[in-house]
JSON list of C-alpha atoms and ligand atoms in Angstrom, two decimals:
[
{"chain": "G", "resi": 1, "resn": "UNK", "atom": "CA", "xyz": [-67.53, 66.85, -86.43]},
{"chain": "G", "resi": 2, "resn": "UNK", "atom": "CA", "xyz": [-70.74, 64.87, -85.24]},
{"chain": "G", "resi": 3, "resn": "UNK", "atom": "CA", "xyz": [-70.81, 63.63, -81.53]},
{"chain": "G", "resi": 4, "resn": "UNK", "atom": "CA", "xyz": [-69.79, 60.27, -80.68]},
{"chain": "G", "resi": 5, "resn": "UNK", "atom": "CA", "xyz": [-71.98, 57.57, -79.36]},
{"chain": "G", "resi": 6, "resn": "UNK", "atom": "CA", "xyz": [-70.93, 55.50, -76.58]},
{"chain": "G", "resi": 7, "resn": "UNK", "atom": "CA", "xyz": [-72.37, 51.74, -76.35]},
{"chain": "G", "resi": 8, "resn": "UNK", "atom": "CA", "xyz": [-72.01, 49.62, -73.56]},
{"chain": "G", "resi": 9, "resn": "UNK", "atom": "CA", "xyz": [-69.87, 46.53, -74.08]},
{"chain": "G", "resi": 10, "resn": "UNK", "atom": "CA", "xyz": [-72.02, 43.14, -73.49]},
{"chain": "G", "resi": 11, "resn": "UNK", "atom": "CA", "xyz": [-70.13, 40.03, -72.74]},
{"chain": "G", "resi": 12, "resn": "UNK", "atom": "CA", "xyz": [-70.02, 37.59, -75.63]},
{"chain": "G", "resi": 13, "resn": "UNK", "atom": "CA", "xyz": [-72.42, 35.06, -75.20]},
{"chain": "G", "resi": 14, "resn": "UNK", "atom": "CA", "xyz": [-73.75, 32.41, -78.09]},
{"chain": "G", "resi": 15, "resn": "UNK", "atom": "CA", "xyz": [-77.33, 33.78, -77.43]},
{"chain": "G", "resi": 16, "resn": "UNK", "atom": "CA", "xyz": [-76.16, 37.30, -77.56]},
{"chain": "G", "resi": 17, "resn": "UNK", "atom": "CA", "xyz": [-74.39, 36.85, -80.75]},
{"chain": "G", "resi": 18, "resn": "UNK", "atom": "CA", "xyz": [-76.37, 34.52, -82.40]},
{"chain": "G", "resi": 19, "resn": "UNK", "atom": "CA", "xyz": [-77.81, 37.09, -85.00]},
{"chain": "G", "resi": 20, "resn": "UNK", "atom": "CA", "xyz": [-74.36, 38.03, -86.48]},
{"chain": "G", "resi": 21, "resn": "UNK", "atom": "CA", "xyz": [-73.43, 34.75, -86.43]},
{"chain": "G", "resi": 22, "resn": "UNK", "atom": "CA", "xyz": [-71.06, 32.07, -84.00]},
{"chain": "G", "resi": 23, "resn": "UNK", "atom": "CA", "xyz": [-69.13, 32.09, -81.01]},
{"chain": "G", "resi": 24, "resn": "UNK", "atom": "CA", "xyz": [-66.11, 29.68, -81.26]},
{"chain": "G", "resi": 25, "resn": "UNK", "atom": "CA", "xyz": [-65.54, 28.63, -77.51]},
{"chain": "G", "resi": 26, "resn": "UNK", "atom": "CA", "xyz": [-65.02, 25.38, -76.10]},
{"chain": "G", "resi": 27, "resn": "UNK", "atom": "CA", "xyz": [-66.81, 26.70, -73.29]},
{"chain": "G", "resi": 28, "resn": "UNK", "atom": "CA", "xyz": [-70.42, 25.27, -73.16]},
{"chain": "G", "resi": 29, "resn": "UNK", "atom": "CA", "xyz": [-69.99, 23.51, -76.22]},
{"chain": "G", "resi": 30, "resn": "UNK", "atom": "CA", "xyz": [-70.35, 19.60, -77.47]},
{"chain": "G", "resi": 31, "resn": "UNK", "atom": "CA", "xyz": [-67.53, 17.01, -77.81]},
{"chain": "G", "resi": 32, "resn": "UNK", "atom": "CA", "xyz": [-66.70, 13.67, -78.50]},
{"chain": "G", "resi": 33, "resn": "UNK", "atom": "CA", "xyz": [-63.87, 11.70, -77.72]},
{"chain": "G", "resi": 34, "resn": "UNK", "atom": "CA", "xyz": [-61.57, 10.46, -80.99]},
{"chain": "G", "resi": 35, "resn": "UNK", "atom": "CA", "xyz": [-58.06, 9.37, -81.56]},
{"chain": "G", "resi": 36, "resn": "UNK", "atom": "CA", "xyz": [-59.06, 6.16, -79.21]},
{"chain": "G", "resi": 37, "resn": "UNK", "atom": "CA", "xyz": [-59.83, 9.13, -76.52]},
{"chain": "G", "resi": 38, "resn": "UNK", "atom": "CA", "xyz": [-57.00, 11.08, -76.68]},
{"chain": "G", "resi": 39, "resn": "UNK", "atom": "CA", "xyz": [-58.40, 13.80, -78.16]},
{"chain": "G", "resi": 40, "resn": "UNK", "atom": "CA", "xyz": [-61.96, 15.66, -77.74]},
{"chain": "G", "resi": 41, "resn": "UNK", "atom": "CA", "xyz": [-63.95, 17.17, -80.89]},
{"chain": "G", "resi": 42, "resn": "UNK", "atom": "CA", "xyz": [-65.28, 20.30, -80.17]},
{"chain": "G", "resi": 43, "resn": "UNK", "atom": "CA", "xyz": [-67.66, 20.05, -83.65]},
{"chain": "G", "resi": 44, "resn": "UNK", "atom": "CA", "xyz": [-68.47, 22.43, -85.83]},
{"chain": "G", "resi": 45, "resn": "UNK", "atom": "CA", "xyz": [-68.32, 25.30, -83.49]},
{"chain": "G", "resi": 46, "resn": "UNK", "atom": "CA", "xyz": [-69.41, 27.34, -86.82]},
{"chain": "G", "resi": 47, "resn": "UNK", "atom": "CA", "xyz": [-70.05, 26.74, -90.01]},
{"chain": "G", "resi": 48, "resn": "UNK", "atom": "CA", "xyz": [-67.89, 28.68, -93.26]},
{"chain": "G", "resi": 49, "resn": "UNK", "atom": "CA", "xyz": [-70.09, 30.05, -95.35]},
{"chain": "G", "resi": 50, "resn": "UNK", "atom": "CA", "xyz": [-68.45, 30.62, -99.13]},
{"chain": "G", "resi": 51, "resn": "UNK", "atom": "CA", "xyz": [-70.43, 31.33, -101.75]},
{"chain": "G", "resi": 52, "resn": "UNK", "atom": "CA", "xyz": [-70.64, 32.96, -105.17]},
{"chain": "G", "resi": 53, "resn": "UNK", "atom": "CA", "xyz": [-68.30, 32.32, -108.33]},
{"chain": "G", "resi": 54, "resn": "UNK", "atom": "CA", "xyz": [-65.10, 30.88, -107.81]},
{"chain": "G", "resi": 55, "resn": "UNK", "atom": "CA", "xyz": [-65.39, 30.80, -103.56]},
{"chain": "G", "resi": 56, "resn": "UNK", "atom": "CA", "xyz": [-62.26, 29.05, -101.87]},
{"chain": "G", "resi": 57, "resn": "UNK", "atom": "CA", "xyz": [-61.98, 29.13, -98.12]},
{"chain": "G", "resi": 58, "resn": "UNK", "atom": "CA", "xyz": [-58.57, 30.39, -96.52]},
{"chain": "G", "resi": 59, "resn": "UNK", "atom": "CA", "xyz": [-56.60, 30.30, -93.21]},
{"chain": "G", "resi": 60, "resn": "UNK", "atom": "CA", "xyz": [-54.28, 33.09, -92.63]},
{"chain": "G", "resi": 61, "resn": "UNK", "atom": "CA", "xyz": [-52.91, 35.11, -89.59]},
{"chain": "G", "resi": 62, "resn": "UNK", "atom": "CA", "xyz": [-53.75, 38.64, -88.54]},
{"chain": "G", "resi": 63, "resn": "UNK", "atom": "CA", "xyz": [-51.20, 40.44, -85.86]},
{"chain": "G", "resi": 64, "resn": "UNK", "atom": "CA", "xyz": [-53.52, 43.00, -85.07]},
{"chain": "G", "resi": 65, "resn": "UNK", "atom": "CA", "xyz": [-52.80, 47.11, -82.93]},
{"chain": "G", "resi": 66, "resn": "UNK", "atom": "CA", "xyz": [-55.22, 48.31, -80.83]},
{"chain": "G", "resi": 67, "resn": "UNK", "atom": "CA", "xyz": [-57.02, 51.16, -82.30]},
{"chain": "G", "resi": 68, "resn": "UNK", "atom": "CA", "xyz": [-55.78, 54.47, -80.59]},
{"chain": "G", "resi": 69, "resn": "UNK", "atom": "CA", "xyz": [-58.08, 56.54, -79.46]},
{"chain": "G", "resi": 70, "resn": "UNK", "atom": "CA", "xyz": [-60.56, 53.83, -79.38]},
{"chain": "G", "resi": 71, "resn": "UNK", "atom": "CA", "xyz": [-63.58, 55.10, -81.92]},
{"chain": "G", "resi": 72, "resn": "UNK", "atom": "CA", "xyz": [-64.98, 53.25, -84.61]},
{"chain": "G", "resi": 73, "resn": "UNK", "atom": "CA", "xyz": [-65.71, 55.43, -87.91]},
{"chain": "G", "resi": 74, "resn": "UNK", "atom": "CA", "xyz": [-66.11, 52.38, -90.32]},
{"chain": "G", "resi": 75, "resn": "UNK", "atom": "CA", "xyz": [-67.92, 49.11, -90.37]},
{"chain": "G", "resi": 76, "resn": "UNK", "atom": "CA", "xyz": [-67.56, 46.97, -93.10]},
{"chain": "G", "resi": 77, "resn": "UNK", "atom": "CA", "xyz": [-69.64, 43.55, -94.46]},
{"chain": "G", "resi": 78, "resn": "UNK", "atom": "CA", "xyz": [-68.75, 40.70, -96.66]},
{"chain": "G", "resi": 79, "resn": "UNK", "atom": "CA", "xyz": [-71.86, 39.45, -98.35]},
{"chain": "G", "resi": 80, "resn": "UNK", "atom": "CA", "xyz": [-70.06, 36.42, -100.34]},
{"chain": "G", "resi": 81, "resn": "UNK", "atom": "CA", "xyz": [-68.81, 34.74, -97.04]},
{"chain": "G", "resi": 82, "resn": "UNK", "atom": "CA", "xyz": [-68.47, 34.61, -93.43]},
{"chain": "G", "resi": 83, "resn": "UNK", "atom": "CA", "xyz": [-64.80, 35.27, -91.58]},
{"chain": "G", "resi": 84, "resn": "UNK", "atom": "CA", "xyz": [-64.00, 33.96, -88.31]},
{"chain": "G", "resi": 85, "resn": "UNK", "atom": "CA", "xyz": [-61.53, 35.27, -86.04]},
{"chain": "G", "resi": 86, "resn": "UNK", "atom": "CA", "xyz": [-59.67, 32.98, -83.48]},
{"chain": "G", "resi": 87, "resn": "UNK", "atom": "CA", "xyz": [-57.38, 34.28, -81.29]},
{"chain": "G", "resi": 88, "resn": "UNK", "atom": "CA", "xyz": [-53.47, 32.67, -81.19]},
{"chain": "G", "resi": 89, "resn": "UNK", "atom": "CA", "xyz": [-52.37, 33.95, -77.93]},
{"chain": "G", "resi": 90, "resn": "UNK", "atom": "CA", "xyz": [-55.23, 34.57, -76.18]},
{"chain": "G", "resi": 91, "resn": "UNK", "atom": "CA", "xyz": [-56.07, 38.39, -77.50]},
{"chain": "G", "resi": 92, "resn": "UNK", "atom": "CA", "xyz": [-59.14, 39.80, -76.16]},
{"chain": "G", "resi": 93, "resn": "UNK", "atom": "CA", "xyz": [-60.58, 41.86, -78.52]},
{"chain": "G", "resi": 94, "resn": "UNK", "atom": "CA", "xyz": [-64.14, 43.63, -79.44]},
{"chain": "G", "resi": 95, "resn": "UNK", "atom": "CA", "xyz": [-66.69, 42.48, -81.63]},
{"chain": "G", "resi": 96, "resn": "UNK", "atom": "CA", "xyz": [-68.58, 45.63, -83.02]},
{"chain": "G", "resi": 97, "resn": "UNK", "atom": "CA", "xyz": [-71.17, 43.95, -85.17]},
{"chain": "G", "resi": 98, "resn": "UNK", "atom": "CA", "xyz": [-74.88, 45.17, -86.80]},
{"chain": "G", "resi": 99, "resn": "UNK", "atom": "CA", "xyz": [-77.73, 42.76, -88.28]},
{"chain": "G", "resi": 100, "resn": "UNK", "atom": "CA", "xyz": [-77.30, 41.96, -92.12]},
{"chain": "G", "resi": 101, "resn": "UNK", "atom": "CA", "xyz": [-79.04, 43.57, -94.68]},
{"chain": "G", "resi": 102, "resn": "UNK", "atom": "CA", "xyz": [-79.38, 47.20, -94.83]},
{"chain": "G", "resi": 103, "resn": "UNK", "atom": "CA", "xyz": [-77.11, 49.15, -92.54]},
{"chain": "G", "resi": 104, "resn": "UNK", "atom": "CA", "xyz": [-78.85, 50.51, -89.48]},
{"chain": "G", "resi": 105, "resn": "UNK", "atom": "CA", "xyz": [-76.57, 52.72, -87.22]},
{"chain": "G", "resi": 106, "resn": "UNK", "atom": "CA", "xyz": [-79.08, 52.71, -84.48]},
{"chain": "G", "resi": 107, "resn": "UNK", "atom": "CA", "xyz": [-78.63, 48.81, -84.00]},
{"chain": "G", "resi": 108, "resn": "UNK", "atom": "CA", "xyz": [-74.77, 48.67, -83.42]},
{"chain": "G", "resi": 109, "resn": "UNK", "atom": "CA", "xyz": [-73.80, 46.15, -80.52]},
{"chain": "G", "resi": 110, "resn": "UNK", "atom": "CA", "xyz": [-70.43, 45.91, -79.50]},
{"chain": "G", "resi": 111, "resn": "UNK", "atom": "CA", "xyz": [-69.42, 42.72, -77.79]},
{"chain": "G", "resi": 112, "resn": "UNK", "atom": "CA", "xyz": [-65.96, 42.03, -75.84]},
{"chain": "G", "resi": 113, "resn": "UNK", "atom": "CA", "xyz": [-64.34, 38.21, -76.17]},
{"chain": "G", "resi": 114, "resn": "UNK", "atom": "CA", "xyz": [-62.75, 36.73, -73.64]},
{"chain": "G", "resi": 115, "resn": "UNK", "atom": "CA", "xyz": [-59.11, 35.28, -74.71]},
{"chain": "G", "resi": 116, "resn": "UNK", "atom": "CA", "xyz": [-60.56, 31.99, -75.06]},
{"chain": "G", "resi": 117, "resn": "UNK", "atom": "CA", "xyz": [-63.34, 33.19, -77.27]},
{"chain": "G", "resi": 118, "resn": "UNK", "atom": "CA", "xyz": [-63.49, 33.77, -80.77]},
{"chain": "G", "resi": 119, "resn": "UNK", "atom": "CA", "xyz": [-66.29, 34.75, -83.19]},
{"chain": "G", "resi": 120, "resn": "UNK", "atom": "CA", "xyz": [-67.23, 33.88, -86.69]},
{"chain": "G", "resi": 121, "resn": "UNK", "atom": "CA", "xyz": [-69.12, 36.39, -88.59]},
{"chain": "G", "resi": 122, "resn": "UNK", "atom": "CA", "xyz": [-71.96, 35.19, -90.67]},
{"chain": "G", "resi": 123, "resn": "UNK", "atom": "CA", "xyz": [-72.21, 36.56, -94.42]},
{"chain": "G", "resi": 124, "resn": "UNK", "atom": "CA", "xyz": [-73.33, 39.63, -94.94]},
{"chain": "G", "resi": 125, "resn": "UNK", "atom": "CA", "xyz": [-73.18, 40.40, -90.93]},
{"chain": "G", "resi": 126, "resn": "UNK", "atom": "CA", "xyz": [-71.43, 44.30, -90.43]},
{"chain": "G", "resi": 127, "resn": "UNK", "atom": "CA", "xyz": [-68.70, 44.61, -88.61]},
{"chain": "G", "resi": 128, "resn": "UNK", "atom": "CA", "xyz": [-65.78, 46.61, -87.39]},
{"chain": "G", "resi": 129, "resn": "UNK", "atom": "CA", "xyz": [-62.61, 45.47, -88.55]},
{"chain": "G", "resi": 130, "resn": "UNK", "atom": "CA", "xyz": [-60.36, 43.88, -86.41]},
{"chain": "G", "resi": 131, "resn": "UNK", "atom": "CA", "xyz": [-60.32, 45.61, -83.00]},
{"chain": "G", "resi": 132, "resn": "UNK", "atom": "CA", "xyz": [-57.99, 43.93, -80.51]},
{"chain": "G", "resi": 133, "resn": "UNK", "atom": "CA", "xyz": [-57.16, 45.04, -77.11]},
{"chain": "G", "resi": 134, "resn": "UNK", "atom": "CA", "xyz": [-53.26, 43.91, -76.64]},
{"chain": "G", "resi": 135, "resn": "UNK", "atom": "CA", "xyz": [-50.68, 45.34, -79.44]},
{"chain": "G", "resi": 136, "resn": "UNK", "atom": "CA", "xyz": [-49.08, 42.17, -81.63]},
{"chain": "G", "resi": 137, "resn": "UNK", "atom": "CA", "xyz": [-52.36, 40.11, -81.09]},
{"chain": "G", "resi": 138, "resn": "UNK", "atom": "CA", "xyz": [-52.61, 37.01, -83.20]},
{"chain": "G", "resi": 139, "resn": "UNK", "atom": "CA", "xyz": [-55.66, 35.82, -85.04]},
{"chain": "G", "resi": 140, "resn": "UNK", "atom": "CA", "xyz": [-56.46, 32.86, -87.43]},
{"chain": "G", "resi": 141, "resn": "UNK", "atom": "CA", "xyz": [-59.18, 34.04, -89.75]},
{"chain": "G", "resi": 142, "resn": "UNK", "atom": "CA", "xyz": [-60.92, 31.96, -92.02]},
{"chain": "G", "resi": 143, "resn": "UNK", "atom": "CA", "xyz": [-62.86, 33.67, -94.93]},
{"chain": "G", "resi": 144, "resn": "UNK", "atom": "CA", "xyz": [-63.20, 33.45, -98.36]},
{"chain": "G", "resi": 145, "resn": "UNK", "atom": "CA", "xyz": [-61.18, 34.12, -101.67]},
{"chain": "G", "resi": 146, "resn": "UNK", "atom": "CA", "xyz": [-62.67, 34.14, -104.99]},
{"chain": "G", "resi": 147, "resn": "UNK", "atom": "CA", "xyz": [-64.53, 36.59, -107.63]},
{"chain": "G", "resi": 148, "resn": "UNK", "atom": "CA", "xyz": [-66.87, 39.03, -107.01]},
{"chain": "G", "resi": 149, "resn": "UNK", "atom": "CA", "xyz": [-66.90, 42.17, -105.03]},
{"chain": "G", "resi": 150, "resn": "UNK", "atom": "CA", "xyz": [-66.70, 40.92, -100.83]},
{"chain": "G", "resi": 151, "resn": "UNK", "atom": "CA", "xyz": [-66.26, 44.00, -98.79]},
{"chain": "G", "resi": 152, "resn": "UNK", "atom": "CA", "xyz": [-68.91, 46.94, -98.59]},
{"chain": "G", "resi": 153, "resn": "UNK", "atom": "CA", "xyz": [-67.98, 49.37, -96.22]},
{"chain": "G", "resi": 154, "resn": "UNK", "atom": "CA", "xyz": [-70.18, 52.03, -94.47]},
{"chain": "G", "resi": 155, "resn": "UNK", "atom": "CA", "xyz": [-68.97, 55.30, -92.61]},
{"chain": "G", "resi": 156, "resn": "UNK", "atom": "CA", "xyz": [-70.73, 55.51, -89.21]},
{"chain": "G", "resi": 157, "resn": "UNK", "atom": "CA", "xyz": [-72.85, 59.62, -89.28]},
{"chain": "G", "resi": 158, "resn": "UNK", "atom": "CA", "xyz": [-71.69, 58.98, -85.33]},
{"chain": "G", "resi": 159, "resn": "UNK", "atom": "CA", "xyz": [-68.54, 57.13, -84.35]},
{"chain": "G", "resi": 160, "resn": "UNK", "atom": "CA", "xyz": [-68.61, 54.67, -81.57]},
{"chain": "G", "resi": 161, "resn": "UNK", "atom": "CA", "xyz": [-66.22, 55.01, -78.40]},
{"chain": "G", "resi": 162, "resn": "UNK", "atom": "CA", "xyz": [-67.14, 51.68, -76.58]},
{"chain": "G", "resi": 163, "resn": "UNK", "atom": "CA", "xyz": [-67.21, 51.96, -72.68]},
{"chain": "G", "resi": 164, "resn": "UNK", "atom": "CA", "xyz": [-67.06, 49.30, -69.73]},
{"chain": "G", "resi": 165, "resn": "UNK", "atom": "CA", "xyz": [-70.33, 48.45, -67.95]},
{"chain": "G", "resi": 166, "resn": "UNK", "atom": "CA", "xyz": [-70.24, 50.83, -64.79]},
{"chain": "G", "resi": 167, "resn": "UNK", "atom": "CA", "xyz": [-69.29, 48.89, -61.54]},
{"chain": "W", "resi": 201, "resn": "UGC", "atom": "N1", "xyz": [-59.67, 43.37, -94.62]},
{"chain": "W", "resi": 201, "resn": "UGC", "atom": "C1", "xyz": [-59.64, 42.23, -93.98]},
{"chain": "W", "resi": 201, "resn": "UGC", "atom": "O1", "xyz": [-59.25, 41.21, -94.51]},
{"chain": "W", "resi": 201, "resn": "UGC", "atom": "N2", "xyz": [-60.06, 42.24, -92.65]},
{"chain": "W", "resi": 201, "resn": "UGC", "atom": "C2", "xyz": [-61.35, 42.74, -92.32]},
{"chain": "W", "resi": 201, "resn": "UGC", "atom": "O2", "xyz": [-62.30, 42.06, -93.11]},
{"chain": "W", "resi": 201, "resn": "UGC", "atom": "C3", "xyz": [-61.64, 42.51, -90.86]},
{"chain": "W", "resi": 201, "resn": "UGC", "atom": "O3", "xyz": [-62.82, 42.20, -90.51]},
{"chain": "W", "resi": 201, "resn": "UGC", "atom": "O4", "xyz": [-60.70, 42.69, -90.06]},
{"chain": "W", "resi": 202, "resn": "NI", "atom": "NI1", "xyz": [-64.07, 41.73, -92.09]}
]
């Protein structure tokens, strides 16, 4: 059994994150007043990416467990189209995400949401599948259907046991 890396968990910031893709947060970002100002636009927080034959965009729900023990074996990528998680009753959870392209273990960052936050994951970005923090979370996801193979997965030679920044 090979030893286990621990990585630091960073707050999710839109800088931070900006390589694997969005951060959906009204928090810091632009709106405009509509519905004769009853209602703000928070625009295009992130932008669906769906491509290859046949690509339709979908909405479902994920109720998502915590992982127990908390150690990620298994990241996964979907190279025909991004998926963005938002959470439905404000579920922290952790976003454990490496650069497109070729897998490289070495460059795992592991990010945790606040309950307000969700993330959308650009095409092609890895990531660990869902990883909330509270059991029954609720997510809306939006990611794409259609032909064509849209999940690689890769086995990490070191699983990850995130930890809390000391003090
Ligand atoms: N399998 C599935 O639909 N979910 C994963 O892609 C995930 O990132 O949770
Ligand atoms: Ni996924």
């Amino acid at each position: 059994m090979t030893e286990p890396r621990e990585i630091i968990t960073e707050p999710l910031t839109r800088e931070a994150f900006a390589p694997f893709g969005e951060v959906i947060d009204t928090d810091g970002a632009d709106a405009f007043p509509i519905n004769q100002g009853r209602t703000e636009r928070f625009h295009a927080l992130a932008q669906v990416e769906l491509l290859g034959e046949g690509a339709q965009g979908i909405l479902s729900i994920f109720r998502g467990q915590p992982l127990e023990p908390l150690k990620i074996t298994l990241m996964e990528r979907h190279p025909l189209g991004s998926q963005a998680f938002v959470p439905l009753n404000h579920g922290a959870f952790l976003a454990v995400v490496a650069p497109p392209g070729e897998f490289d273990e070495s460059a795992v960052r592991v990010f945790l949401t606040k309950g307000s936050q969700g993330v959308s994951y650009r095409a092609g970005t890895w990531h660990a599948p869902l990883l909330p923090l509270a059991a029954d979370s609720d997510y809306l996801v939006v990611d794409r259907q259609g032909a064509g193979s849209n999940c690689d997965e890769v086995e990490l030679k070191r699983p990850v046991i995130p930890v809390s920044r000391p003090g």
